Short mmCIF file of C-alpha atoms and ligand atoms in Angstrom, two decimals:
data_model
loop_
_atom_site.label_atom_id
_atom_site.label_comp_id
_atom_site.label_asym_id
_atom_site.label_seq_id
_atom_site.Cartn_x
_atom_site.Cartn_y
_atom_site.Cartn_z
CA MET V 1 -123.17 131.49 -38.49
CA LEU V 2 -119.36 131.33 -38.59
CA LYS V 3 -117.94 128.81 -41.04
CA ILE V 4 -114.46 127.33 -40.97
CA VAL V 5 -112.92 125.57 -43.93
CA VAL V 6 -110.33 123.00 -42.89
CA GLY V 7 -108.23 120.30 -44.47
CA ASN V 8 -109.05 116.73 -43.52
CA LYS V 9 -108.37 116.09 -39.89
CA LYS V 10 -105.80 113.31 -40.11
CA TYR V 11 -103.22 115.60 -41.69
CA SER V 12 -104.03 119.30 -41.59
CA SER V 13 -101.96 120.79 -38.78
CA TRP V 14 -102.64 124.44 -39.69
CA SER V 15 -106.35 123.73 -39.83
CA LEU V 16 -106.16 122.11 -36.41
CA ARG V 17 -104.72 125.32 -34.92
CA GLY V 18 -107.48 127.58 -36.26
CA TRP V 19 -110.22 125.05 -35.54
CA LEU V 20 -109.07 124.51 -31.93
CA VAL V 21 -109.23 128.24 -31.23
CA LEU V 22 -112.76 128.37 -32.63
CA LYS V 23 -113.87 125.24 -30.76
CA HIS V 24 -112.35 126.58 -27.54
CA ALA V 25 -114.32 129.80 -28.01
CA ALA V 26 -117.42 127.60 -27.70
CA VAL V 27 -119.50 129.50 -30.23
CA PRO V 28 -121.68 127.80 -32.85
CA PHE V 29 -119.95 127.19 -36.18
CA GLU V 30 -120.23 125.10 -39.32
CA GLU V 31 -117.26 123.35 -40.81
CA ILE V 32 -116.35 122.41 -44.34
CA VAL V 33 -113.72 119.69 -44.56
CA VAL V 34 -111.65 119.53 -47.76
CA PRO V 35 -109.69 116.28 -48.33
CA LEU V 36 -106.01 117.16 -48.88
CA ASP V 37 -103.80 115.78 -51.64
CA MET V 38 -106.62 114.91 -54.06
CA PRO V 39 -106.77 115.99 -57.71
CA ASP V 40 -109.48 118.54 -56.91
CA THR V 41 -108.05 119.77 -53.57
CA ALA V 42 -106.65 123.06 -54.90
CA ALA V 43 -109.87 123.94 -56.74
CA SER V 44 -112.01 123.03 -53.72
CA ILE V 45 -109.94 125.21 -51.36
CA ARG V 46 -109.92 128.15 -53.79
CA LYS V 47 -113.71 128.28 -53.69
CA TYR V 48 -113.33 129.60 -50.14
CA SER V 49 -109.76 130.75 -49.57
CA PRO V 50 -107.97 133.22 -51.85
CA SER V 51 -104.54 131.93 -50.76
CA GLY V 52 -105.46 128.38 -51.76
CA ARG V 53 -104.65 127.32 -48.20
CA VAL V 54 -106.67 126.16 -45.23
CA PRO V 55 -107.85 127.03 -42.65
CA ALA V 56 -110.13 129.87 -43.71
CA LEU V 57 -112.79 131.43 -41.52
CA ILE V 58 -115.90 132.91 -43.11
CA ASP V 59 -117.95 135.40 -41.12
CA GLY V 60 -120.63 136.79 -43.45
CA ASP V 61 -118.78 138.98 -45.95
CA VAL V 62 -115.46 138.59 -44.17
CA THR V 63 -113.05 135.82 -45.10
CA VAL V 64 -109.97 135.36 -42.93
CA TRP V 65 -107.35 132.93 -44.20
CA ASP V 66 -104.27 131.92 -42.23
CA SER V 67 -104.45 130.32 -38.78
CA LEU V 68 -102.85 133.21 -36.87
CA ALA V 69 -105.08 135.82 -38.50
CA ILE V 70 -108.08 133.64 -37.62
CA ALA V 71 -106.95 133.45 -34.00
CA GLU V 72 -106.61 137.25 -33.82
CA TYR V 73 -109.98 137.77 -35.51
CA LEU V 74 -111.69 135.48 -32.98
CA HIS V 75 -109.89 137.21 -30.10
CA GLU V 76 -111.28 140.56 -31.28
CA LYS V 77 -114.75 139.23 -32.01
CA PHE V 78 -115.14 137.42 -28.69
CA PRO V 79 -113.21 139.47 -26.10
CA ASP V 80 -114.97 137.75 -23.21
CA LYS V 81 -113.61 134.38 -24.24
CA ARG V 82 -110.07 135.32 -23.15
CA LEU V 83 -108.45 133.60 -26.10
CA TRP V 84 -105.16 135.35 -25.24
CA PRO V 85 -104.02 135.81 -21.60
CA LYS V 86 -105.58 138.77 -19.78
CA ASP V 87 -102.31 140.28 -18.56
CA SER V 88 -100.63 142.34 -21.29
CA ALA V 89 -97.07 141.09 -20.60
CA GLN V 90 -98.31 137.50 -20.68
CA ARG V 91 -100.32 138.25 -23.80
CA ALA V 92 -97.23 139.63 -25.55
CA ARG V 93 -95.30 136.50 -24.62
CA ALA V 94 -98.10 134.20 -25.77
CA ARG V 95 -98.24 136.07 -29.08
CA ALA V 96 -94.46 135.76 -29.52
CA LEU V 97 -94.67 132.01 -28.91
CA ALA V 98 -97.53 131.54 -31.35
CA ALA V 99 -95.64 133.63 -33.92
CA GLU V 100 -92.47 131.58 -33.36
CA MET V 101 -94.48 128.45 -34.14
CA HIS V 102 -96.18 130.08 -37.09
CA SER V 103 -92.94 131.15 -38.76
CA GLY V 104 -90.51 128.47 -37.62
CA PHE V 105 -89.77 124.83 -36.90
CA ALA V 106 -89.65 123.92 -40.59
CA ASN V 107 -87.48 120.83 -40.00
CA LEU V 108 -89.92 119.32 -37.54
CA ARG V 109 -92.81 120.07 -39.87
CA ASN V 110 -91.08 118.52 -42.87
CA ASP V 111 -89.60 115.47 -41.16
CA CYS V 112 -92.58 114.63 -38.95
CA SER V 113 -95.72 115.53 -40.83
CA MET V 114 -98.87 115.49 -38.73
CA LYS V 115 -100.70 112.15 -38.87
CA ILE V 116 -102.80 112.49 -35.79
CA VAL V 117 -104.19 108.95 -35.67
CA GLN V 118 -100.92 107.12 -36.37
CA GLN V 119 -98.16 105.93 -34.04
CA TYR V 120 -94.69 104.74 -35.08
CA PRO V 121 -91.68 103.51 -33.13
CA TYR V 122 -89.04 106.13 -32.34
CA LYS V 123 -86.31 106.78 -34.91
CA ALA V 124 -83.54 109.28 -34.11
CA LEU V 125 -84.25 112.71 -35.55
CA ARG V 126 -81.83 114.72 -37.67
CA PRO V 127 -79.82 117.04 -35.38
CA GLU V 128 -81.55 120.16 -36.82
CA THR V 129 -84.93 118.61 -36.10
CA GLN V 130 -83.95 117.49 -32.61
CA ALA V 131 -82.72 121.05 -31.93
CA GLU V 132 -86.21 122.34 -32.78
CA VAL V 133 -87.81 119.81 -30.44
CA ASP V 134 -85.38 120.93 -27.73
CA ARG V 135 -86.33 124.57 -28.28
CA ILE V 136 -90.04 123.72 -28.02
CA VAL V 137 -89.49 121.72 -24.83
CA ALA V 138 -87.55 124.68 -23.37
CA ILE V 139 -90.43 127.04 -24.26
CA TRP V 140 -92.94 124.74 -22.60
CA GLU V 141 -90.84 124.19 -19.46
CA ASP V 142 -90.24 127.89 -19.04
CA CYS V 143 -93.93 128.79 -19.46
CA LEU V 144 -95.12 126.03 -17.16
CA LYS V 145 -92.63 127.05 -14.48
CA GLN V 146 -93.85 130.64 -14.63
CA SER V 147 -97.57 129.89 -14.87
CA GLY V 148 -97.81 126.77 -12.72
CA GLY V 149 -99.61 125.00 -15.63
CA PRO V 150 -101.26 122.79 -16.59
CA PHE V 151 -101.52 124.95 -19.78
CA LEU V 152 -98.75 127.30 -20.95
CA PHE V 153 -100.31 130.38 -19.37
CA GLY V 154 -102.06 128.79 -16.43
CA LYS V 155 -105.28 126.95 -15.73
CA GLU V 156 -107.03 127.81 -18.98
CA PRO V 157 -105.85 127.02 -22.50
CA CYS V 158 -105.18 129.95 -24.84
CA ILE V 159 -104.22 130.48 -28.49
CA ALA V 160 -100.58 129.59 -27.75
CA ASP V 161 -101.65 126.11 -26.61
CA ALA V 162 -103.70 125.65 -29.77
CA PHE V 163 -100.64 126.59 -31.84
CA TYR V 164 -98.45 123.98 -30.15
CA ALA V 165 -101.11 121.23 -30.21
CA PRO V 166 -99.90 119.79 -33.55
CA VAL V 167 -96.43 119.40 -31.97
CA VAL V 168 -98.00 117.38 -29.16
CA SER V 169 -99.55 115.18 -31.84
CA ARG V 170 -96.24 114.80 -33.69
CA LEU V 171 -94.32 113.84 -30.54
CA ARG V 172 -96.94 111.17 -29.93
CA THR V 173 -97.06 109.88 -33.51
CA TYR V 174 -93.28 109.56 -33.82
CA SER V 175 -92.75 108.40 -30.19
CA ILE V 176 -90.31 111.27 -29.60
CA PRO V 177 -89.36 111.10 -25.94
CA VAL V 178 -89.93 114.08 -23.64
CA SER V 179 -90.04 113.96 -19.88
CA GLY V 180 -91.10 115.80 -16.74
CA ALA V 181 -93.11 118.98 -17.21
CA ALA V 182 -93.08 118.69 -21.01
CA LYS V 183 -94.55 115.18 -20.84
CA ALA V 184 -97.24 116.33 -18.39
CA TYR V 185 -98.04 119.21 -20.75
CA CYS V 186 -98.39 116.81 -23.70
CA ASP V 187 -100.81 114.70 -21.66
CA THR V 188 -102.83 117.80 -20.73
CA VAL V 189 -103.10 119.03 -24.32
CA TRP V 190 -103.86 115.57 -25.69
CA ALA V 191 -106.74 115.23 -23.19
CA TRP V 192 -108.08 118.75 -23.93
CA PRO V 193 -111.68 118.06 -25.07
CA PRO V 194 -111.51 120.17 -28.28
CA LEU V 195 -108.39 118.24 -29.36
CA GLN V 196 -110.03 114.92 -28.54
CA ALA V 197 -113.07 115.98 -30.61
CA TRP V 198 -110.75 116.61 -33.59
CA VAL V 199 -108.99 113.24 -33.07
CA ALA V 200 -112.36 111.43 -32.97
CA ASP V 201 -113.31 113.02 -36.31
CA ALA V 202 -109.88 112.10 -37.75
CA GLN V 203 -110.37 108.48 -36.68
CA ARG V 204 -113.57 108.32 -38.71
CA GLU V 205 -111.84 109.53 -41.90
CA THR V 206 -111.18 106.85 -44.49
CA LEU V 207 -108.94 108.96 -46.75
CA ARG V 208 -105.29 107.88 -47.15
CA ALA V 209 -103.39 110.64 -48.93
CA LYS V 210 -100.27 109.35 -50.67
CA PHE V 211 -98.16 112.45 -50.02
CA HIS V 212 -98.85 112.32 -46.29
CA GLU V 213 -98.62 108.58 -45.80
CA ASP V 214 -95.59 107.61 -47.93
N1 GSH B 312 -99.55 129.86 -42.84
C1 GSH B 312 -100.77 129.17 -43.22
C2 GSH B 312 -100.42 127.79 -43.70
C3 GSH B 312 -101.61 127.03 -44.22
C4 GSH B 312 -101.26 125.75 -44.96
O1 GSH B 312 -100.13 125.57 -45.45
N2 GSH B 312 -102.23 124.85 -45.04
C5 GSH B 312 -102.08 123.61 -45.79
C6 GSH B 312 -102.78 122.46 -45.08
S1 GSH B 312 -102.18 122.15 -43.45
C7 GSH B 312 -102.79 123.75 -47.13
O2 GSH B 312 -103.74 124.50 -47.25
N3 GSH B 312 -102.36 123.02 -48.15
C8 GSH B 312 -103.00 123.13 -49.43
C9 GSH B 312 -102.92 121.87 -50.20
O3 GSH B 312 -102.54 120.84 -49.63
O4 GSH B 312 -103.29 121.90 -51.39
C10 GSH B 312 -101.72 129.17 -42.00
O5 GSH B 312 -101.23 129.40 -40.89
O6 GSH B 312 -102.93 129.02 -42.15
#
């Protein structure tokens, strides 16, 4: 059976991306959850992941680390699950958006770390961070206009939605205002059953990691 190694669910945004793609594929899998920010975290992750990072997917002899590589592996392994859009132009666009997330938005990641079960009052963001939020909102609005929503590429979620799900969580946690189509999209992603399953697990976690909470 497939195994996915993830960081604990309150904080691990990269793990959430890989895990959501796997959960959305609706295939049986086992999960190993490693608490982040503990004295033995690095050693525990290295037992499974050569990069020392999570998520990592284990399929028999094959280990795939890195969320985007996991998404591509699952897309190839389960072609019927339509994890990327069917149309090749749409697929190229979805891949570009997932890659933009994967390699960018460092200010938002640093300033607003994912704490999926928390909510704080709004505090103005640094201009660089607000500019990244604005870019993400523009991406969403453009996709939703073209596809008709409720997900970025139409009626069904795809890998691109999984990649932006941690942003939906951050906007919620830090009460960052968005309106119109972007707000409707956040509500859709937040209600997506695989995301709600992750949130329910996160709510049961008792760990409070200093680095993430302070
Ligand atoms: N580019 C990697 C990033 C993975 C990453 O940075 N994961 C964090 C957790 S969200 C991690 O493993 N941290 C190790 C640690 O906290 O010791 C991916 O997409 O999978």
